[in-house]
Coordinates of C-alpha atoms and ligand atoms in Angstrom, one line a residue:
X1 CA 43.7 -80.2 -32.0
X2 CA 44.1 -76.4 -32.3
X3 CA 45.3 -74.2 -29.5
X4 CA 45.5 -70.5 -28.7
X5 CA 49.0 -69.4 -27.9
X6 CA 49.1 -66.1 -26.0
X7 CA 52.3 -64.2 -25.0
X8 CA 50.8 -62.3 -22.1
X9 CA 51.4 -59.0 -20.2
X10 CA 51.1 -56.8 -23.3
X11 CA 49.2 -53.6 -23.1
X12 CA 46.0 -53.6 -25.2
X13 CA 45.2 -50.3 -26.9
X14 CA 42.9 -49.5 -29.8
X15 CA 39.4 -50.1 -31.0
X16 CA 37.2 -53.2 -31.2
X17 CA 33.8 -53.5 -32.8
X18 CA 31.5 -55.6 -30.7
X19 CA 29.7 -58.4 -32.5
X20 CA 25.9 -59.0 -32.5
X21 CA 24.5 -60.8 -29.5
X22 CA 24.7 -64.6 -29.6
X23 CA 21.8 -65.0 -27.2
X24 CA 19.6 -62.8 -29.4
X25 CA 20.4 -64.2 -32.8
X26 CA 19.8 -67.9 -31.8
X27 CA 16.1 -67.5 -30.6
X28 CA 15.5 -64.9 -33.4
X29 CA 16.6 -67.4 -36.0
X30 CA 14.3 -70.0 -34.5
X31 CA 11.5 -67.5 -34.5
X32 CA 12.0 -66.7 -38.1
X33 CA 10.3 -70.1 -38.8
X34 CA 7.0 -68.7 -37.6
X35 CA 7.0 -65.9 -40.2
X36 CA 6.8 -68.5 -43.1
X37 CA 8.4 -65.7 -45.2
X38 CA 11.8 -64.1 -45.8
X39 CA 13.6 -62.5 -42.9
X40 CA 16.7 -60.4 -43.4
X41 CA 18.7 -60.2 -40.2
X42 CA 21.7 -57.9 -39.8
X43 CA 24.5 -57.8 -37.3
X44 CA 24.5 -61.6 -37.1
X45 CA 27.7 -62.9 -35.5
X46 CA 29.6 -65.6 -37.4
X47 CA 30.0 -68.2 -34.7
X48 CA 29.5 -71.9 -34.6
X49 CA 26.2 -71.7 -32.7
X50 CA 24.8 -69.7 -35.5
X51 CA 26.1 -72.1 -38.1
X52 CA 24.5 -75.0 -36.3
X53 CA 21.2 -73.1 -36.0
X54 CA 21.3 -72.4 -39.7
X55 CA 21.8 -76.2 -40.3
X56 CA 18.6 -76.9 -38.3
X57 CA 16.7 -74.3 -40.4
X58 CA 18.0 -75.9 -43.6
X59 CA 17.2 -79.3 -42.4
X60 CA 13.6 -78.1 -41.8
X61 CA 13.4 -76.9 -45.4
X62 CA 14.3 -73.2 -45.1
X63 CA 16.4 -71.5 -47.7
X64 CA 19.3 -69.8 -45.9
X65 CA 21.8 -67.3 -47.2
X66 CA 24.7 -65.9 -45.2
X67 CA 26.5 -62.8 -46.6
X68 CA 29.1 -61.3 -44.2
X69 CA 27.0 -60.5 -41.1
X70 CA 23.6 -60.6 -42.7
X71 CA 21.6 -63.8 -42.8
X72 CA 18.5 -64.3 -45.0
X73 CA 16.1 -67.0 -44.0
X74 CA 13.2 -68.0 -46.1
X75 CA 10.8 -70.3 -44.2
X76 CA 7.9 -70.4 -46.8
X77 CA 8.4 -74.1 -47.5
X78 CA 9.0 -76.0 -44.3
X79 CA 9.1 -79.7 -45.1
X80 CA 9.8 -81.3 -41.7
X81 CA 8.7 -81.0 -38.1
X82 CA 11.5 -83.1 -36.6
X83 CA 15.1 -82.2 -35.7
X84 CA 17.7 -85.1 -35.4
X85 CA 19.4 -85.6 -32.1
X86 CA 22.8 -84.8 -33.6
X87 CA 21.7 -81.2 -34.4
X88 CA 19.8 -80.8 -31.1
X89 CA 22.8 -81.8 -29.0
X90 CA 25.0 -79.0 -30.4
X91 CA 23.5 -76.3 -28.2
X92 CA 21.1 -75.5 -25.5
X93 CA 19.1 -72.9 -27.6
X94 CA 17.9 -75.7 -29.9
X95 CA 15.1 -76.2 -27.4
X96 CA 13.6 -72.9 -28.7
X97 CA 12.7 -74.8 -31.9
X98 CA 10.0 -76.5 -29.9
X99 CA 7.9 -73.4 -29.6
X100 CA 8.9 -72.2 -33.1
X101 CA 7.9 -75.5 -34.8
X102 CA 4.6 -75.6 -32.9
X103 CA 3.8 -72.0 -33.8
X104 CA 4.9 -72.6 -37.4
X105 CA 3.7 -76.0 -38.4
X106 CA 1.6 -77.2 -35.4
X107 CA 3.7 -80.1 -34.3
X108 CA 7.3 -81.0 -33.4
X109 CA 9.5 -84.1 -32.7
X110 CA 12.7 -83.2 -31.1
X111 CA 15.2 -84.6 -28.6
X112 CA 16.5 -82.9 -25.5
X113 CA 19.0 -80.1 -26.1
X114 CA 22.8 -80.0 -25.4
X115 CA 24.8 -76.9 -24.6
X116 CA 27.4 -75.9 -22.0
X117 CA 27.5 -78.2 -18.9
X118 CA 26.7 -75.6 -16.2
X119 CA 24.8 -78.0 -13.9
X120 CA 21.4 -79.6 -14.5
X121 CA 19.5 -77.6 -17.1
X122 CA 16.0 -78.9 -17.0
X123 CA 13.2 -77.7 -19.3
X124 CA 10.3 -78.2 -16.9
X125 CA 9.2 -74.6 -17.1
X126 CA 9.2 -74.7 -20.9
X127 CA 7.1 -77.9 -20.8
X128 CA 4.7 -76.7 -18.1
X129 CA 4.0 -73.4 -19.9
X130 CA 3.5 -75.1 -23.3
X131 CA 1.1 -77.6 -21.8
X132 CA -0.9 -74.7 -20.3
X133 CA -1.2 -73.4 -23.8
X134 CA -2.8 -76.7 -24.7
X135 CA 0.2 -78.5 -26.3
X136 CA 0.2 -82.3 -26.0
X137 CA 3.7 -83.4 -25.1
X138 CA 4.7 -87.0 -25.0
X139 CA 8.2 -87.7 -23.8
X140 CA 9.9 -91.1 -24.2
X141 CA 13.6 -91.9 -24.1
X142 CA 14.6 -88.2 -24.3
X143 CA 12.4 -87.6 -27.4
X144 CA 9.6 -85.1 -27.2
X145 CA 6.7 -85.6 -29.5
X146 CA 4.3 -82.7 -29.4
X147 CA 1.3 -81.3 -31.2
X148 CA -2.2 -80.1 -31.0
X149 CA -4.5 -80.5 -34.0
X150 CA -6.7 -77.6 -32.9
X151 CA -3.9 -75.1 -32.3
X152 CA -2.9 -73.5 -29.0
X153 CA -5.2 -71.4 -26.9
X154 CA -4.1 -68.2 -25.1
X155 CA -3.9 -68.5 -21.3
X156 CA -2.3 -67.0 -18.1
X157 CA 1.1 -68.4 -17.4
X158 CA 3.3 -67.6 -14.3
X159 CA 6.9 -68.7 -14.4
X160 CA 8.3 -69.8 -11.1
X161 CA 11.7 -68.3 -12.1
X162 CA 12.4 -65.8 -14.9
X163 CA 14.0 -68.4 -17.2
X164 CA 15.4 -66.9 -20.3
X165 CA 14.8 -70.0 -22.5
X166 CA 11.3 -70.7 -21.1
X167 CA 10.3 -67.1 -21.7
X168 CA 11.5 -67.2 -25.3
X169 CA 9.8 -70.5 -26.0
X170 CA 6.5 -69.4 -24.6
X171 CA 6.6 -66.1 -26.4
X172 CA 7.3 -67.8 -29.7
X173 CA 4.7 -70.5 -29.1
X174 CA 1.9 -68.0 -28.2
X175 CA 2.3 -65.4 -30.9
X176 CA -0.3 -67.3 -33.1
X177 CA -2.3 -68.9 -30.2
X178 CA -6.0 -68.1 -30.2
X179 CA -6.9 -65.1 -28.0
X180 CA -4.7 -63.5 -25.3
X181 CA -1.7 -65.0 -23.5
X182 CA -0.4 -63.4 -20.4
X183 CA 3.1 -64.4 -19.2
X184 CA 4.1 -63.3 -15.7
X185 CA 7.5 -63.2 -14.1
X186 CA 9.3 -63.2 -17.5
X187 CA 13.0 -62.9 -18.0
X188 CA 13.8 -59.3 -18.8
X189 CA 17.2 -59.8 -20.5
X190 CA 17.9 -57.4 -23.4
X191 CA 18.0 -60.5 -25.7
X192 CA 14.3 -61.2 -24.7
X193 CA 13.4 -57.6 -25.6
X194 CA 15.3 -58.1 -28.9
X195 CA 13.2 -61.2 -29.7
X196 CA 10.0 -59.3 -28.9
X197 CA 11.0 -56.4 -31.1
X198 CA 11.8 -58.9 -34.0
X199 CA 8.5 -60.7 -33.6
X200 CA 6.5 -57.4 -33.4
X201 CA 8.4 -56.2 -36.6
X202 CA 7.0 -59.4 -38.2
X203 CA 3.4 -58.6 -37.2
X204 CA 3.1 -60.1 -33.7
X205 CA 1.3 -58.2 -31.0
X206 CA 3.4 -58.5 -27.9
X207 CA 3.2 -55.8 -25.2
X208 CA 4.9 -55.3 -21.9
X209 CA 2.4 -54.7 -19.1
X210 CA 4.1 -53.5 -16.0
X211 CA 7.0 -55.2 -14.3
X212 CA 7.7 -58.6 -15.7
X213 CA 4.4 -59.2 -17.5
X214 CA 3.8 -59.7 -21.2
X215 CA 0.5 -59.6 -23.0
X216 CA 0.4 -61.4 -26.3
X217 CA -2.6 -61.1 -28.6
X218 CA -2.5 -64.0 -31.0
X219 CA -2.5 -63.1 -34.7
X220 CA -3.4 -65.3 -37.6
X221 CA 0.0 -65.0 -39.4
X222 CA 3.3 -63.2 -39.3
X223 CA 5.1 -61.7 -42.2
X224 CA 8.7 -61.3 -43.3
X225 CA 10.9 -58.5 -41.9
X226 CA 14.3 -56.9 -41.9
X227 CA 15.9 -56.6 -38.5
X228 CA 19.2 -55.7 -36.8
X229 CA 20.4 -57.7 -33.7
X230 CA 21.6 -55.8 -30.6
X231 CA 25.3 -55.9 -29.7
X232 CA 26.6 -58.7 -27.5
X233 CA 26.9 -57.4 -24.0
X234 CA 28.9 -60.4 -22.8
X235 CA 31.5 -60.0 -25.5
X236 CA 31.8 -56.3 -24.4
X237 CA 32.4 -57.3 -20.8
X238 CA 35.0 -59.9 -22.0
X239 CA 37.0 -57.2 -23.8
X240 CA 36.6 -54.9 -20.8
X241 CA 38.1 -57.6 -18.5
X242 CA 40.9 -58.0 -21.0
X243 CA 41.6 -54.3 -20.9
X244 CA 41.5 -54.3 -17.1
X245 CA 44.3 -56.9 -16.8
X246 CA 46.6 -55.3 -19.4
X247 CA 46.7 -51.7 -18.2
X248 CA 44.6 -51.4 -21.4
X249 CA 42.9 -48.5 -23.1
X250 CA 40.1 -49.9 -25.4
X251 CA 37.4 -48.1 -27.3
X252 CA 34.6 -50.6 -27.8
X253 CA 32.2 -49.7 -30.6
X254 CA 28.6 -51.0 -30.8
X255 CA 27.9 -51.3 -27.1
X256 CA 24.6 -50.4 -25.4
X257 CA 25.7 -49.1 -22.1
X258 CA 22.4 -49.8 -20.3
X259 CA 22.7 -53.5 -21.1
X260 CA 25.8 -53.7 -18.9
X261 CA 24.5 -51.3 -16.3
X262 CA 25.2 -53.8 -13.5
X263 CA 28.8 -54.4 -14.7
X264 CA 30.1 -50.9 -15.3
X265 CA 30.2 -50.0 -11.6
X266 CA 32.2 -53.1 -10.9
X267 CA 34.9 -51.9 -13.3
X268 CA 34.7 -48.4 -12.1
X269 CA 35.2 -49.5 -8.5
X270 CA 38.2 -51.6 -9.7
X271 CA 39.8 -48.2 -10.8
X272 CA 38.9 -48.3 -14.5
X273 CA 37.8 -45.1 -16.1
X274 CA 34.7 -45.6 -18.3
X275 CA 33.9 -43.0 -20.8
X276 CA 31.0 -43.2 -23.2
X277 CA 29.4 -41.0 -25.8
X278 CA 26.0 -41.1 -27.4
X279 CA 27.1 -43.2 -30.3
X280 CA 27.0 -46.5 -28.6
X281 CA 30.6 -46.7 -27.8
X282 CA 32.4 -47.2 -24.6
X283 CA 36.1 -46.5 -23.7
X284 CA 37.7 -48.3 -20.8
X285 CA 41.0 -47.0 -19.5
X286 CA 42.5 -49.4 -16.9
X287 CA 44.6 -48.4 -13.9
X288 CA 48.2 -49.7 -13.5
X289 CA 46.7 -52.3 -11.2
X290 CA 43.0 -52.9 -10.6
X291 CA 41.5 -53.0 -7.1
X292 CA 38.8 -55.6 -6.5
X293 CA 37.3 -55.9 -3.1
X294 CA 33.6 -56.7 -3.4
X295 CA 30.9 -59.3 -3.6
X296 CA 29.5 -60.1 -7.0
X297 CA 26.2 -61.9 -7.0
X298 CA 24.9 -63.2 -10.3
X299 CA 21.2 -62.5 -10.8
X300 CA 18.6 -62.4 -13.6
X301 CA 18.7 -59.1 -15.6
X302 CA 19.0 -56.3 -14.6
X303 CA 21.4 -57.9 -12.1
X304 CA 25.0 -58.9 -12.7
X305 CA 24.9 -61.5 -15.5
X306 CA 26.0 -65.0 -14.9
X307 CA 27.7 -65.0 -18.3
X308 CA 30.0 -62.2 -17.1
X309 CA 31.0 -64.0 -13.9
X310 CA 34.0 -66.0 -15.4
X311 CA 35.7 -63.2 -17.4
X312 CA 35.3 -60.8 -14.5
X313 CA 36.6 -63.4 -12.0
X314 CA 39.7 -63.8 -14.2
X315 CA 40.2 -60.0 -13.9
X316 CA 39.8 -60.1 -10.2
X317 CA 42.6 -62.7 -9.9
X318 CA 45.1 -60.0 -10.9
X319 CA 43.6 -57.2 -8.7
X320 CA 44.5 -56.0 -5.3
X321 CA 42.0 -57.1 -2.7
X322 CA 39.7 -60.0 -1.9
X323 CA 36.5 -60.6 -3.9
X324 CA 33.6 -63.0 -3.4
X325 CA 31.5 -64.4 -6.2
X326 CA 28.1 -65.9 -5.6
X327 CA 26.7 -67.8 -8.6
X328 CA 22.9 -67.8 -8.2
X329 CA 21.8 -68.9 -11.7
X330 CA 23.7 -72.1 -12.4
X331 CA 24.9 -74.8 -9.9
X332 CA 28.1 -75.7 -11.8
X333 CA 29.6 -72.6 -13.3
X334 CA 33.1 -72.6 -11.7
X335 CA 34.8 -75.0 -14.0
X336 CA 37.2 -72.3 -15.1
X337 CA 38.5 -72.0 -11.5
X338 CA 40.6 -75.2 -11.6
X339 CA 42.2 -73.8 -14.8
X340 CA 42.7 -70.3 -13.4
X341 CA 44.7 -71.9 -10.5
X342 CA 47.2 -73.2 -13.1
X343 CA 48.1 -69.5 -13.8
X344 CA 48.9 -69.0 -10.1
X345 CA 45.5 -67.5 -9.1
X346 CA 44.3 -67.9 -5.5
X347 CA 40.7 -69.0 -5.5
X348 CA 38.6 -71.1 -3.1
X349 CA 35.2 -72.5 -4.0
X350 CA 32.6 -73.7 -1.6
X351 CA 29.3 -74.5 -3.4
X352 CA 27.9 -71.4 -5.0
X353 CA 30.6 -69.2 -3.5
X354 CA 34.1 -68.5 -4.9
X355 CA 36.6 -66.4 -2.9
X356 CA 39.4 -64.8 -4.9
X357 CA 42.5 -63.3 -3.2
X358 CA 44.1 -61.1 -5.8
X359 CA 47.8 -62.1 -6.6
X360 CA 50.6 -59.8 -7.8
X361 CA 51.4 -61.9 -10.9
X362 CA 49.9 -64.6 -13.0
X363 CA 52.1 -66.9 -15.0
X364 CA 51.4 -68.4 -18.5
X365 CA 49.9 -71.9 -18.3
X366 CA 48.6 -74.8 -20.4
X367 CA 44.9 -74.9 -19.8
X368 CA 41.7 -76.4 -21.3
X369 CA 38.5 -74.5 -21.8
X370 CA 35.4 -76.4 -20.5
X371 CA 32.6 -74.0 -21.4
X372 CA 32.1 -70.8 -23.4
X373 CA 32.5 -68.1 -20.8
X374 CA 35.1 -70.2 -18.9
X375 CA 37.1 -70.2 -22.1
X376 CA 36.8 -66.4 -22.2
X377 CA 38.1 -66.2 -18.6
X378 CA 41.2 -68.3 -19.7
X379 CA 41.9 -65.9 -22.5
X380 CA 41.6 -62.9 -20.1
X381 CA 44.0 -64.6 -17.6
X382 CA 46.4 -65.5 -20.5
X383 CA 46.5 -61.9 -21.6
X384 CA 47.3 -60.7 -18.1
X385 CA 49.8 -63.4 -17.3
X386 CA 53.6 -63.3 -17.8
X387 CA 54.9 -65.7 -20.3
X388 CA 53.2 -68.2 -22.7
X389 CA 49.7 -69.6 -22.3
X390 CA 48.3 -72.4 -24.4
X391 CA 44.6 -72.9 -24.4
X392 CA 42.8 -75.9 -25.8
X393 CA 39.1 -76.7 -26.1
X394 CA 38.7 -73.9 -28.6
X395 CA 35.3 -75.2 -29.8
X396 CA 33.8 -73.5 -26.8
X397 CA 35.2 -70.1 -27.7
X398 CA 34.0 -70.6 -31.3
X399 CA 30.5 -71.1 -30.2
X400 CA 30.1 -67.6 -29.0
X401 CA 33.0 -65.2 -29.9
X402 CA 33.4 -63.9 -33.4
X403 CA 37.0 -63.1 -34.5
X404 CA 38.3 -63.2 -30.9
X405 CA 41.9 -63.6 -31.6
X406 CA 41.9 -61.1 -34.6
X407 CA 40.2 -58.5 -32.5
X408 CA 42.7 -58.9 -29.7
X409 CA 45.7 -59.0 -32.0
X410 CA 44.5 -55.8 -33.6
X411 CA 44.8 -54.0 -30.3
X412 CA 48.3 -55.3 -29.4
X413 CA 47.8 -58.8 -28.0
X414 CA 50.2 -61.6 -29.0
X415 CA 47.6 -64.3 -29.7
X416 CA 47.7 -67.0 -32.4
X417 CA 45.7 -70.1 -33.2
X418 CA 47.9 -73.0 -34.1
Ligands
EPU501 N1 15.8 -73.7 -15.3 C1 15.0 -74.7 -14.7 N2 13.9 -75.1 -15.5 C2 13.6 -74.6 -16.8 C3 14.5 -73.6 -17.3 C4 15.5 -73.2 -16.5 O1 15.2 -75.2 -13.6 O2 12.7 -75.1 -17.4 C5 16.9 -73.2 -14.5 C6 18.3 -73.6 -15.2 O3 18.7 -74.9 -14.9 C7 19.2 -72.5 -14.6 C8 18.3 -71.3 -14.4 O4 16.9 -71.8 -14.4 O5 19.7 -72.9 -13.4 C9 18.4 -70.3 -15.5 O6 18.2 -70.9 -16.8 P1 17.6 -70.0 -18.0 O7 16.5 -70.8 -18.6 O8 17.4 -68.6 -17.6 O9 18.9 -70.1 -19.0 P2 19.0 -70.7 -20.5 O10 17.8 -70.2 -21.3 O11 19.3 -72.1 -20.4 C10 20.2 -68.5 -21.3 C11 21.5 -68.3 -22.1 C12 22.7 -68.6 -21.2 C13 22.6 -67.7 -19.9 C14 21.3 -67.9 -19.2 C15 21.0 -67.0 -18.0 C16 21.0 -68.7 -24.4 C17 21.2 -69.5 -25.6 N3 21.6 -69.1 -23.2 O12 20.3 -69.9 -21.0 O13 23.9 -68.2 -21.9 O14 23.7 -68.0 -19.1 O15 20.2 -67.7 -20.2 O16 21.1 -65.7 -18.4 O17 20.3 -67.6 -24.4 C18 26.1 -68.3 -22.5 O18 25.9 -67.4 -23.3 O19 27.3 -68.6 -22.2 C19 25.0 -68.9 -21.8 C20 25.2 -70.0 -21.1

């Protein structure tokens, strides 16, 4: 079993190029099925979730080529409408293939998706919206068998919560539905806007209409396209947290500042200087010791992202002050807390609330990553801790971070995979 070995408390200084967004590329790869043509997608991160998604596309009959960070998917000859359980279980985003297969070939047979265990992750909103579009869905023993011989019919859908995945599934399912689909209370994450831009560049007609509403005019067919994925805002926040615990000075290239608009003030209040120019880069200069004395509430975008909660919490462990985290999106997203305690952190959890009393020093520890962002938090803690940290459970990191240890090593960290 491989481990990351970190010798902590070394100052990080230098430049890191931020990867393309995991949560953009996954739904966009699924949506490429609907084009039934060749899509060239740039800035694709090389991570295991992408590799697994490409396996699903190949299984369905697509021809896939991966050259550096560009992926080319040709979906002209789809041969199957079903995805085996073993591929579905690898990640949560596989559920987006439901909408994509329906839009592409009119039917789908898939099992329930896997993904990080962050509490119950039902798909009721996906199912309800798809049924409103006219999809027949039969569920038995965790297998969904779906279709509609006459095609889907545009309608008015209101989501009870702005679910990222449900919004994506319904957008993809309705781009070729007859007539007009209106989706209210959509998720507004930058990755959703990226999916919409990708689909529109392939011939879809999706328009925002006011706050949280999308109007989709169904088209007969999409066409191939060439598209570049947005940068990964959570990877950017992870490196910012790493800088903050190491008196660091990092220039992060390929960052869209607006995408982390709710996070930047948190770092500024902690005493970090944030500089940015017009070329999509951001420099973070950390104080000798951060100060963290605030409440962080995770919210749907444009609020503070749940995915940033764990790495920012790791940073707050080593700051002066008391901070309170309120996790409003997932019910079980504090699994990193037990591991952070092994570094000597002072954290108490009560339901959705975690209270962090900053400590003067963290000490290297042997810890296990239990989910993707929790893994990132352990890396941040290890970088800030004195002595040696050993992190296992690296498959979680590999799901979402491209070149994490190389990037950190290039700016002065002592981090090795053994
Ligand atoms: N929910 C329901 N019913 C549904 C759908 C969602 O109750 O039908 C609940 C979920 O259980 C959860 C909340 O709504 O409590 C939010 O779920 P959402 O659907 O918005 O999230 P998701 O699509 O499952 C995506 C990202 C997550 C990110 C969340 C929130 C991808 C592949 N995953 O998940 O990313 O945390 O949105 O922003 O895009 C990560 O990158 O580490 C990650 C977990």
